[in-house]
PDB file of C-alpha atoms in Angstrom:
ATOM      1  CA  MET A   1      -4.082 -12.404 -13.083  1.00 49.00           C
ATOM      2  CA  GLY A   2      -7.376 -11.636 -11.397  1.00 58.00           C
ATOM      3  CA  ASP A   3     -10.738 -12.668 -12.851  1.00 57.00           C
ATOM      4  CA  GLN A   4     -12.551  -9.364 -13.461  1.00 59.00           C
ATOM      5  CA  THR A   5     -15.950 -11.047 -13.021  1.00 53.00           C
ATOM      6  CA  VAL A   6     -14.954 -12.272  -9.563  1.00 53.00           C
ATOM      7  CA  LEU A   7     -13.533  -8.884  -8.645  1.00 64.00           C
ATOM      8  CA  ASP A   8     -16.752  -7.151  -9.639  1.00 71.00           C
ATOM      9  CA  ALA A   9     -19.053  -9.720  -8.000  1.00 81.00           C
ATOM     10  CA  ARG A  10     -17.405  -9.768  -4.574  1.00 94.00           C
ATOM     11  CA  PRO A  11     -16.407  -6.927  -2.248  1.00 97.00           C
ATOM     12  CA  LEU A  12     -13.036  -5.294  -2.697  1.00 98.00           C
ATOM     13  CA  GLY A  13     -10.869  -5.214   0.406  1.00 98.00           C
ATOM     14  CA  ILE A  14      -9.027  -1.958   1.068  1.00 98.00           C
ATOM     15  CA  ILE A  15      -6.363  -1.917   3.779  1.00 98.00           C
ATOM     16  CA  ALA A  16      -4.198   0.847   5.215  1.00 97.00           C
ATOM     17  CA  ALA A  17      -1.852   0.653   8.175  1.00 95.00           C
ATOM     18  CA  MET A  18      -2.625   3.959   9.890  1.00 94.00           C
ATOM     19  CA  ALA A  19      -5.661   6.174  10.333  1.00 92.00           C
ATOM     20  CA  GLU A  20      -4.133   9.133   8.499  1.00 90.00           C
ATOM     21  CA  GLU A  21      -3.772   6.998   5.375  1.00 90.00           C
ATOM     22  CA  ALA A  22      -7.485   6.190   5.183  1.00 92.00           C
ATOM     23  CA  GLU A  23      -9.446   8.710   7.243  1.00 92.00           C
ATOM     24  CA  GLY A  24     -11.063  10.250   4.168  1.00 93.00           C
ATOM     25  CA  LEU A  25     -12.126   6.855   2.835  1.00 96.00           C
ATOM     26  CA  ILE A  26     -13.570   5.842   6.200  1.00 95.00           C
ATOM     27  CA  ALA A  27     -15.541   9.089   6.422  1.00 95.00           C
ATOM     28  CA  GLU A  28     -16.835   8.625   2.872  1.00 95.00           C
ATOM     29  CA  MET A  29     -18.060   5.100   3.608  1.00 94.00           C
ATOM     30  CA  ARG A  30     -19.615   6.009   6.957  1.00 93.00           C
ATOM     31  CA  ALA A  31     -21.609   8.776   5.280  1.00 93.00           C
ATOM     32  CA  HIS A  32     -23.761   6.086   3.676  1.00 89.00           C
ATOM     33  CA  PRO A  33     -26.670   4.964   5.887  1.00 87.00           C
ATOM     34  CA  ARG A  34     -26.203   1.274   5.075  1.00 90.00           C
ATOM     35  CA  ALA A  35     -22.548   1.154   6.063  1.00 94.00           C
ATOM     36  CA  THR A  36     -21.816  -1.247   8.905  1.00 96.00           C
ATOM     37  CA  VAL A  37     -18.908  -1.613  11.303  1.00 97.00           C
ATOM     38  CA  ILE A  38     -17.840  -5.120  12.296  1.00 97.00           C
ATOM     39  CA  ALA A  39     -15.383  -5.569  15.166  1.00 97.00           C
ATOM     40  CA  LEU A  40     -13.088  -8.509  14.473  1.00 96.00           C
ATOM     41  CA  GLY A  41      -9.616  -9.363  15.701  1.00 95.00           C
ATOM     42  CA  GLY A  42      -9.214  -6.068  17.505  1.00 95.00           C
ATOM     43  CA  ARG A  43     -10.011  -4.072  14.371  1.00 97.00           C
ATOM     44  CA  ASP A  44     -13.027  -2.268  12.987  1.00 97.00           C
ATOM     45  CA  PHE A  45     -13.972  -3.388   9.485  1.00 98.00           C
ATOM     46  CA  TYR A  46     -16.154  -0.919   7.587  1.00 98.00           C
ATOM     47  CA  ALA A  47     -18.442  -2.689   5.118  1.00 97.00           C
ATOM     48  CA  GLY A  48     -20.503  -0.786   2.591  1.00 96.00           C
ATOM     49  CA  THR A  49     -20.048   1.044  -0.677  1.00 95.00           C
ATOM     50  CA  LEU A  50     -17.526   3.517  -1.995  1.00 96.00           C
ATOM     51  CA  TRP A  51     -18.510   5.210  -5.244  1.00 95.00           C
ATOM     52  CA  ASP A  52     -21.121   2.496  -5.902  1.00 94.00           C
ATOM     53  CA  ARG A  53     -18.605  -0.336  -5.397  1.00 96.00           C
ATOM     54  CA  SER A  54     -19.029  -2.891  -2.606  1.00 96.00           C
ATOM     55  CA  CYS A  55     -15.982  -2.576  -0.336  1.00 98.00           C
ATOM     56  CA  VAL A  56     -14.609  -3.594   3.036  1.00 98.00           C
ATOM     57  CA  LEU A  57     -12.171  -1.110   4.553  1.00 98.00           C
ATOM     58  CA  THR A  58      -9.972  -1.425   7.628  1.00 98.00           C
ATOM     59  CA  LEU A  59      -6.767  -0.335   9.341  1.00 97.00           C
ATOM     60  CA  ALA A  60      -4.257  -3.144   9.734  1.00 97.00           C
ATOM     61  CA  ARG A  61      -1.931  -1.354  12.131  1.00 96.00           C
ATOM     62  CA  ILE A  62       1.811  -1.399  11.497  1.00 96.00           C
ATOM     63  CA  GLY A  63       3.981  -4.390  10.645  1.00 97.00           C
ATOM     64  CA  LYS A  64       3.969  -7.678   8.784  1.00 97.00           C
ATOM     65  CA  VAL A  65       2.089  -9.784  11.337  1.00 98.00           C
ATOM     66  CA  ALA A  66      -0.622  -7.156  11.786  1.00 98.00           C
ATOM     67  CA  SER A  67      -1.149  -6.830   8.052  1.00 98.00           C
ATOM     68  CA  ALA A  68      -1.125 -10.600   7.480  1.00 98.00           C
ATOM     69  CA  THR A  69      -3.837 -11.254  10.069  1.00 98.00           C
ATOM     70  CA  THR A  70      -5.876  -8.408   8.605  1.00 98.00           C
ATOM     71  CA  ALA A  71      -5.622  -9.767   5.071  1.00 98.00           C
ATOM     72  CA  ALA A  72      -6.595 -13.248   6.269  1.00 98.00           C
ATOM     73  CA  ALA A  73      -9.665 -11.830   8.031  1.00 97.00           C
ATOM     74  CA  MET A  74     -10.637  -9.949   4.881  1.00 98.00           C
ATOM     75  CA  ILE A  75     -10.481 -13.167   2.878  1.00 98.00           C
ATOM     76  CA  HIS A  76     -12.146 -15.551   5.334  1.00 97.00           C
ATOM     77  CA  HIS A  77     -14.766 -13.384   7.026  1.00 97.00           C
ATOM     78  CA  PHE A  78     -15.686 -10.993   4.219  1.00 97.00           C
ATOM     79  CA  ASP A  79     -14.943 -13.144   1.140  1.00 97.00           C
ATOM     80  CA  VAL A  80     -13.303 -10.273  -0.712  1.00 98.00           C
ATOM     81  CA  GLY A  81     -12.536 -10.752  -4.383  1.00 97.00           C
ATOM     82  CA  GLY A  82      -9.306  -8.780  -4.167  1.00 98.00           C
ATOM     83  CA  ILE A  83      -7.267  -6.620  -1.806  1.00 99.00           C
ATOM     84  CA  VAL A  84      -5.727  -3.200  -2.382  1.00 99.00           C
ATOM     85  CA  PHE A  85      -3.259  -1.897   0.201  1.00 98.00           C
ATOM     86  CA  THR A  86      -2.739   1.856   0.247  1.00 97.00           C
ATOM     87  CA  GLY A  87      -0.352   3.903   2.343  1.00 95.00           C
ATOM     88  CA  VAL A  88       3.062   5.509   2.492  1.00 94.00           C
ATOM     89  CA  ALA A  89       6.595   4.258   1.976  1.00 93.00           C
ATOM     90  CA  GLY A  90      10.149   5.482   2.071  1.00 91.00           C
ATOM     91  CA  GLY A  91      11.873   5.951  -1.255  1.00 92.00           C
ATOM     92  CA  VAL A  92      14.915   3.771  -1.894  1.00 94.00           C
ATOM     93  CA  ALA A  93      15.851   4.260  -5.538  1.00 93.00           C
ATOM     94  CA  GLN A  94      17.521   7.601  -6.151  1.00 91.00           C
ATOM     95  CA  HIS A  95      15.007   8.593  -8.843  1.00 94.00           C
ATOM     96  CA  VAL A  96      12.019   7.999  -6.519  1.00 94.00           C
ATOM     97  CA  LYS A  97      11.108  11.287  -4.859  1.00 92.00           C
ATOM     98  CA  VAL A  98       8.772  12.505  -2.119  1.00 91.00           C
ATOM     99  CA  GLY A  99       5.258  12.737  -3.527  1.00 94.00           C
ATOM    100  CA  ASP A 100       5.834  10.053  -6.151  1.00 96.00           C
ATOM    101  CA  VAL A 101       3.677   6.919  -6.149  1.00 98.00           C
ATOM    102  CA  VAL A 102       4.978   3.363  -6.425  1.00 98.00           C
ATOM    103  CA  ILE A 103       2.761   0.480  -7.522  1.00 99.00           C
ATOM    104  CA  ALA A 104       4.327  -2.856  -6.631  1.00 99.00           C
ATOM    105  CA  ASP A 105       4.762  -5.372  -9.422  1.00 98.00           C
ATOM    106  CA  ALA A 106       6.345  -7.605  -6.776  1.00 98.00           C
ATOM    107  CA  LEU A 107       7.079  -7.504  -3.051  1.00 99.00           C
ATOM    108  CA  MET A 108       9.630  -9.186  -0.804  1.00 98.00           C
ATOM    109  CA  GLN A 109      10.798  -9.128   2.809  1.00 97.00           C
ATOM    110  CA  HIS A 110      14.159  -7.414   3.076  1.00 96.00           C
ATOM    111  CA  ASP A 111      14.656  -8.657   6.651  1.00 94.00           C
ATOM    112  CA  LEU A 112      13.905 -12.360   6.029  1.00 94.00           C
ATOM    113  CA  ASP A 113      16.999 -14.526   6.337  1.00 94.00           C
ATOM    114  CA  ALA A 114      16.827 -18.236   7.177  1.00 96.00           C
ATOM    115  CA  SER A 115      20.222 -18.969   5.626  1.00 95.00           C
ATOM    116  CA  PRO A 116      22.116 -21.203   5.350  1.00 96.00           C
ATOM    117  CA  ILE A 117      19.145 -23.588   5.560  1.00 96.00           C
ATOM    118  CA  PHE A 118      17.216 -21.581   2.978  1.00 96.00           C
ATOM    119  CA  PRO A 119      18.370 -18.839   0.611  1.00 96.00           C
ATOM    120  CA  ARG A 120      18.288 -15.341   2.013  1.00 96.00           C
ATOM    121  CA  TYR A 121      14.949 -13.552   1.401  1.00 94.00           C
ATOM    122  CA  GLU A 122      13.189 -16.810   0.443  1.00 96.00           C
ATOM    123  CA  VAL A 123      10.125 -17.776   2.486  1.00 97.00           C
ATOM    124  CA  PRO A 124      11.073 -21.123   4.068  1.00 96.00           C
ATOM    125  CA  LEU A 125       9.262 -24.172   2.667  1.00 96.00           C
ATOM    126  CA  LEU A 126       7.500 -22.034   0.071  1.00 95.00           C
ATOM    127  CA  GLY A 127      10.438 -21.469  -2.246  1.00 95.00           C
ATOM    128  CA  ILE A 128       9.415 -17.913  -3.121  1.00 97.00           C
ATOM    129  CA  ALA A 129      11.184 -14.663  -2.308  1.00 97.00           C
ATOM    130  CA  ARG A 130       9.222 -12.229  -4.464  1.00 98.00           C
ATOM    131  CA  PHE A 131       5.444 -12.257  -4.568  1.00 98.00           C
ATOM    132  CA  LYS A 132       3.839 -10.880  -7.697  1.00 98.00           C
ATOM    133  CA  THR A 133       0.791  -8.645  -7.555  1.00 99.00           C
ATOM    134  CA  ASP A 134      -2.221  -8.719  -9.854  1.00 98.00           C
ATOM    135  CA  ALA A 135      -1.650  -7.297 -13.323  1.00 98.00           C
ATOM    136  CA  ASP A 136      -5.258  -6.198 -13.852  1.00 97.00           C
ATOM    137  CA  LEU A 137      -5.509  -4.369 -10.529  1.00 98.00           C
ATOM    138  CA  ASN A 138      -2.131  -2.774 -11.180  1.00 98.00           C
ATOM    139  CA  ALA A 139      -3.190  -1.538 -14.609  1.00 98.00           C
ATOM    140  CA  ARG A 140      -6.367   0.036 -13.242  1.00 97.00           C
ATOM    141  CA  LEU A 141      -4.461   1.589 -10.360  1.00 98.00           C
ATOM    142  CA  ALA A 142      -1.857   2.998 -12.724  1.00 98.00           C
ATOM    143  CA  VAL A 143      -4.539   4.854 -14.681  1.00 98.00           C
ATOM    144  CA  ALA A 144      -6.051   6.210 -11.463  1.00 98.00           C
ATOM    145  CA  VAL A 145      -2.656   7.296 -10.130  1.00 98.00           C
ATOM    146  CA  GLY A 146      -1.700   8.969 -13.393  1.00 98.00           C
ATOM    147  CA  ASP A 147      -4.915  10.966 -13.479  1.00 98.00           C
ATOM    148  CA  PHE A 148      -4.603  11.897  -9.809  1.00 98.00           C
ATOM    149  CA  LEU A 149      -1.024  13.122 -10.130  1.00 97.00           C
ATOM    150  CA  ALA A 150      -1.798  15.142 -13.243  1.00 96.00           C
ATOM    151  CA  GLN A 151      -5.152  16.607 -12.245  1.00 96.00           C
ATOM    152  CA  ASP A 152      -5.531  16.538  -8.453  1.00 96.00           C
ATOM    153  CA  VAL A 153      -2.080  17.148  -6.982  1.00 95.00           C
ATOM    154  CA  PRO A 154      -1.877  20.638  -8.561  1.00 95.00           C
ATOM    155  CA  LYS A 155      -5.062  21.486  -6.634  1.00 94.00           C
ATOM    156  CA  LEU A 156      -3.486  20.758  -3.243  1.00 94.00           C
ATOM    157  CA  PRO A 157      -2.732  23.922  -1.235  1.00 94.00           C
ATOM    158  CA  LYS A 158       0.376  25.663  -2.523  1.00 94.00           C
ATOM    159  CA  THR A 159       1.840  25.751   0.982  1.00 93.00           C
ATOM    160  CA  ILE A 160       1.628  21.950   1.188  1.00 92.00           C
ATOM    161  CA  ARG A 161       3.093  21.415  -2.266  1.00 93.00           C
ATOM    162  CA  SER A 162       5.958  23.769  -1.471  1.00 91.00           C
ATOM    163  CA  ALA A 163       6.639  22.304   1.971  1.00 89.00           C
ATOM    164  CA  PHE A 164       7.094  18.789   0.586  1.00 89.00           C
ATOM    165  CA  GLY A 165       8.495  19.651  -2.825  1.00 87.00           C
ATOM    166  CA  LEU A 166       5.583  18.151  -4.749  1.00 91.00           C
ATOM    167  CA  LYS A 167       6.734  19.217  -8.203  1.00 88.00           C
ATOM    168  CA  ALA A 168       5.376  17.057 -11.029  1.00 92.00           C
ATOM    169  CA  PRO A 169       5.335  13.807  -9.002  1.00 95.00           C
ATOM    170  CA  SER A 170       5.763  10.583 -10.965  1.00 97.00           C
ATOM    171  CA  LEU A 171       4.392   7.049 -11.009  1.00 98.00           C
ATOM    172  CA  HIS A 172       6.808   4.125 -10.685  1.00 98.00           C
ATOM    173  CA  ARG A 173       6.195   0.390 -10.955  1.00 98.00           C
ATOM    174  CA  GLY A 174       8.497  -2.311  -9.653  1.00 98.00           C
ATOM    175  CA  LEU A 175       9.816  -3.949  -6.500  1.00 98.00           C
ATOM    176  CA  ILE A 176       8.773  -2.859  -3.005  1.00 98.00           C
ATOM    177  CA  ALA A 177      10.548  -4.323   0.029  1.00 97.00           C
ATOM    178  CA  SER A 178       8.877  -4.835   3.413  1.00 97.00           C
ATOM    179  CA  GLY A 179      10.341  -5.309   6.878  1.00 94.00           C
ATOM    180  CA  ASP A 180       9.544  -4.915  10.544  1.00 92.00           C
ATOM    181  CA  ARG A 181      11.779  -1.899  10.951  1.00 89.00           C
ATOM    182  CA  PHE A 182      11.225   1.797  10.287  1.00 85.00           C
ATOM    183  CA  ILE A 183      14.226   2.717   8.165  1.00 81.00           C
ATOM    184  CA  ASN A 184      15.546   6.204   8.865  1.00 79.00           C
ATOM    185  CA  SER A 185      19.231   5.755   8.218  1.00 81.00           C
ATOM    186  CA  SER A 186      21.216   6.799   5.174  1.00 85.00           C
ATOM    187  CA  ALA A 187      23.638   3.943   5.849  1.00 87.00           C
ATOM    188  CA  ALA A 188      20.792   1.417   5.872  1.00 88.00           C
ATOM    189  CA  ILE A 189      19.447   2.748   2.579  1.00 88.00           C
ATOM    190  CA  LEU A 190      22.874   2.527   0.950  1.00 90.00           C
ATOM    191  CA  ALA A 191      23.145  -1.077   2.140  1.00 91.00           C
ATOM    192  CA  LEU A 192      19.698  -1.891   0.771  1.00 91.00           C
ATOM    193  CA  ARG A 193      20.540  -0.353  -2.590  1.00 94.00           C
ATOM    194  CA  SER A 194      23.617  -2.555  -2.715  1.00 92.00           C
ATOM    195  CA  GLU A 195      21.869  -5.769  -1.645  1.00 93.00           C
ATOM    196  CA  LEU A 196      18.576  -5.272  -3.520  1.00 94.00           C
ATOM    197  CA  PRO A 197      19.317  -2.743  -6.269  1.00 94.00           C
ATOM    198  CA  GLU A 198      15.899  -3.135  -7.932  1.00 96.00           C
ATOM    199  CA  THR A 199      14.046  -1.882  -4.856  1.00 97.00           C
ATOM    200  CA  LEU A 200      12.041   1.281  -5.443  1.00 97.00           C
ATOM    201  CA  ALA A 201      10.542   1.787  -1.981  1.00 96.00           C
ATOM    202  CA  ILE A 202      10.469   0.312   1.494  1.00 96.00           C
ATOM    203  CA  GLU A 203       7.597  -0.164   3.963  1.00 96.00           C
ATOM    204  CA  MET A 204       6.382  -2.538   6.674  1.00 96.00           C
ATOM    205  CA  GLU A 205       3.320  -4.445   5.437  1.00 98.00           C
ATOM    206  CA  GLY A 206       2.997  -5.109   1.713  1.00 98.00           C
ATOM    207  CA  ALA A 207       4.997  -8.319   1.312  1.00 98.00           C
ATOM    208  CA  ALA A 208       3.039  -9.988   4.107  1.00 98.00           C
ATOM    209  CA  VAL A 209      -0.271  -9.103   2.452  1.00 99.00           C
ATOM    210  CA  ALA A 210       1.047 -10.351  -0.892  1.00 99.00           C
ATOM    211  CA  GLN A 211       2.087 -13.671   0.672  1.00 98.00           C
ATOM    212  CA  VAL A 212      -1.332 -14.199   2.264  1.00 99.00           C
ATOM    213  CA  CYS A 213      -3.051 -13.365  -1.020  1.00 98.00           C
ATOM    214  CA  HIS A 214      -0.726 -15.771  -2.832  1.00 98.00           C
ATOM    215  CA  ASP A 215      -1.595 -18.561  -0.400  1.00 98.00           C
ATOM    216  CA  TYR A 216      -5.337 -18.023  -0.851  1.00 98.00           C
ATOM    217  CA  ARG A 217      -5.165 -17.118  -4.546  1.00 98.00           C
ATOM    218  CA  VAL A 218      -6.748 -13.730  -4.043  1.00 98.00           C
ATOM    219  CA  PRO A 219      -5.647 -10.894  -6.353  1.00 98.00           C
ATOM    220  CA  CYS A 220      -3.853  -8.051  -4.605  1.00 98.00           C
ATOM    221  CA  ALA A 221      -2.234  -4.722  -5.336  1.00 99.00           C
ATOM    222  CA  VAL A 222      -0.051  -2.459  -3.215  1.00 99.00           C
ATOM    223  CA  MET A 223       0.148   1.279  -3.838  1.00 98.00           C
ATOM    224  CA  ARG A 224       2.530   3.483  -1.874  1.00 97.00           C
ATOM    225  CA  THR A 225       2.923   7.243  -1.717  1.00 96.00           C
ATOM    226  CA  VAL A 226       6.558   8.158  -1.081  1.00 94.00           C
ATOM    227  CA  SER A 227       6.667  10.140   2.158  1.00 88.00           C
ATOM    228  CA  ASP A 228      10.406  10.423   2.731  1.00 78.00           C
ATOM    229  CA  GLY A 229      13.782   9.155   1.647  1.00 69.00           C
ATOM    230  CA  ALA A 230      14.004   6.559   4.450  1.00 59.00           C
ATOM    231  CA  ASP A 231      17.159   8.410   5.470  1.00 61.00           C
ATOM    232  CA  ASP A 232      18.312  10.345   8.528  1.00 58.00           C
ATOM    233  CA  ALA A 233      15.520  12.920   8.071  1.00 60.00           C
ATOM    234  CA  ALA A 234      12.690  10.389   7.699  1.00 57.00           C
ATOM    235  CA  HIS A 235      11.511  10.627  11.307  1.00 50.00           C
ATOM    236  CA  VAL A 236      11.048  14.391  10.870  1.00 55.00           C
ATOM    237  CA  ASP A 237       9.255  14.286   7.517  1.00 69.00           C
ATOM    238  CA  PHE A 238       7.040  11.270   8.130  1.00 73.00           C
ATOM    239  CA  PRO A 239       4.431  12.551  10.639  1.00 79.00           C
ATOM    240  CA  ALA A 240       3.938  15.834   8.793  1.00 82.00           C
ATOM    241  CA  PHE A 241       3.525  14.043   5.482  1.00 84.00           C
ATOM    242  CA  LEU A 242       0.915  11.729   6.974  1.00 87.00           C
ATOM    243  CA  ARG A 243      -1.122  14.657   8.253  1.00 83.00           C
ATOM    244  CA  ASN A 244      -0.933  16.814   5.168  1.00 87.00           C
ATOM    245  CA  VAL A 245      -0.529  14.591   2.120  1.00 93.00           C
ATOM    246  CA  ALA A 246      -1.052  10.846   2.655  1.00 91.00           C
ATOM    247  CA  SER A 247      -4.795  10.930   3.216  1.00 90.00           C
ATOM    248  CA  ALA A 248      -5.370  13.113   0.144  1.00 94.00           C
ATOM    249  CA  TYR A 249      -3.387  10.721  -2.052  1.00 96.00           C
ATOM    250  CA  SER A 250      -5.153   7.590  -0.776  1.00 96.00           C
ATOM    251  CA  PHE A 251      -8.586   9.177  -1.043  1.00 96.00           C
ATOM    252  CA  GLY A 252      -8.020  10.661  -4.476  1.00 97.00           C
ATOM    253  CA  VAL A 253      -6.469   7.600  -6.078  1.00 98.00           C
ATOM    254  CA  VAL A 254      -8.983   5.136  -4.607  1.00 98.00           C
ATOM    255  CA  ARG A 255     -11.855   7.395  -5.683  1.00 97.00           C
ATOM    256  CA  ARG A 256     -10.600   7.422  -9.249  1.00 98.00           C
ATOM    257  CA  PHE A 257      -9.841   3.687  -9.144  1.00 98.00           C
ATOM    258  CA  LEU A 258     -13.328   2.725  -7.959  1.00 97.00           C
ATOM    259  CA  SER A 259     -15.066   5.196 -10.253  1.00 94.00           C
ATOM    260  CA  SER A 260     -13.410   3.834 -13.389  1.00 84.00           C
TER     261      SER A 260
END
């Protein structure tokens, strides 16, 4: 569990994988005259304040390696007191719908398999398959998400809400699985449900960030907006959802989270 004093005293790291997931947050930070941009490791890190909270914001790019190096840079170069990863994910559980939000209580790599030397899904020589996230960050995020879904989503343009079926979206908390593969196959989702039935959503970065934060004992949280069903239609829905919905969710939830 994170030390709230440490979290408040040091900058909060905020990471997204793609520009569409954080463009509103970047614009908000850059509007402040004291915001700085530091180029490091092929990425731009935006350091400044968001809603009176010291933050460092960056785009990791896609995948586990990219997100792991980004999290390590956040910790070593910027001395962040915690990391929040925000972005989109494909829904896996049948009750998780497009427009819902999943906060990870734990994350694992669904494509990690060093068997028979080590158990499937377990990180070799670490003895851990599922990495827990920070309970305090999760609780604060859950409040922010709940308020956003109830108060802000109904204000999105009706055409957008209708196009993506955003009808009373819900908050879920549980297991998120990460892997270096964009899942857009109904067969793959059925297999994942069979092999890891607790999985709520699937993405490509969160478990790597959680492992880095575990190694360095830095609190982390991962919040995902469900963009598609990770099925045969995912490649069609995904780009449109990024453009029209993802940025609004990330901006709105993070604003409420930091303002609380």
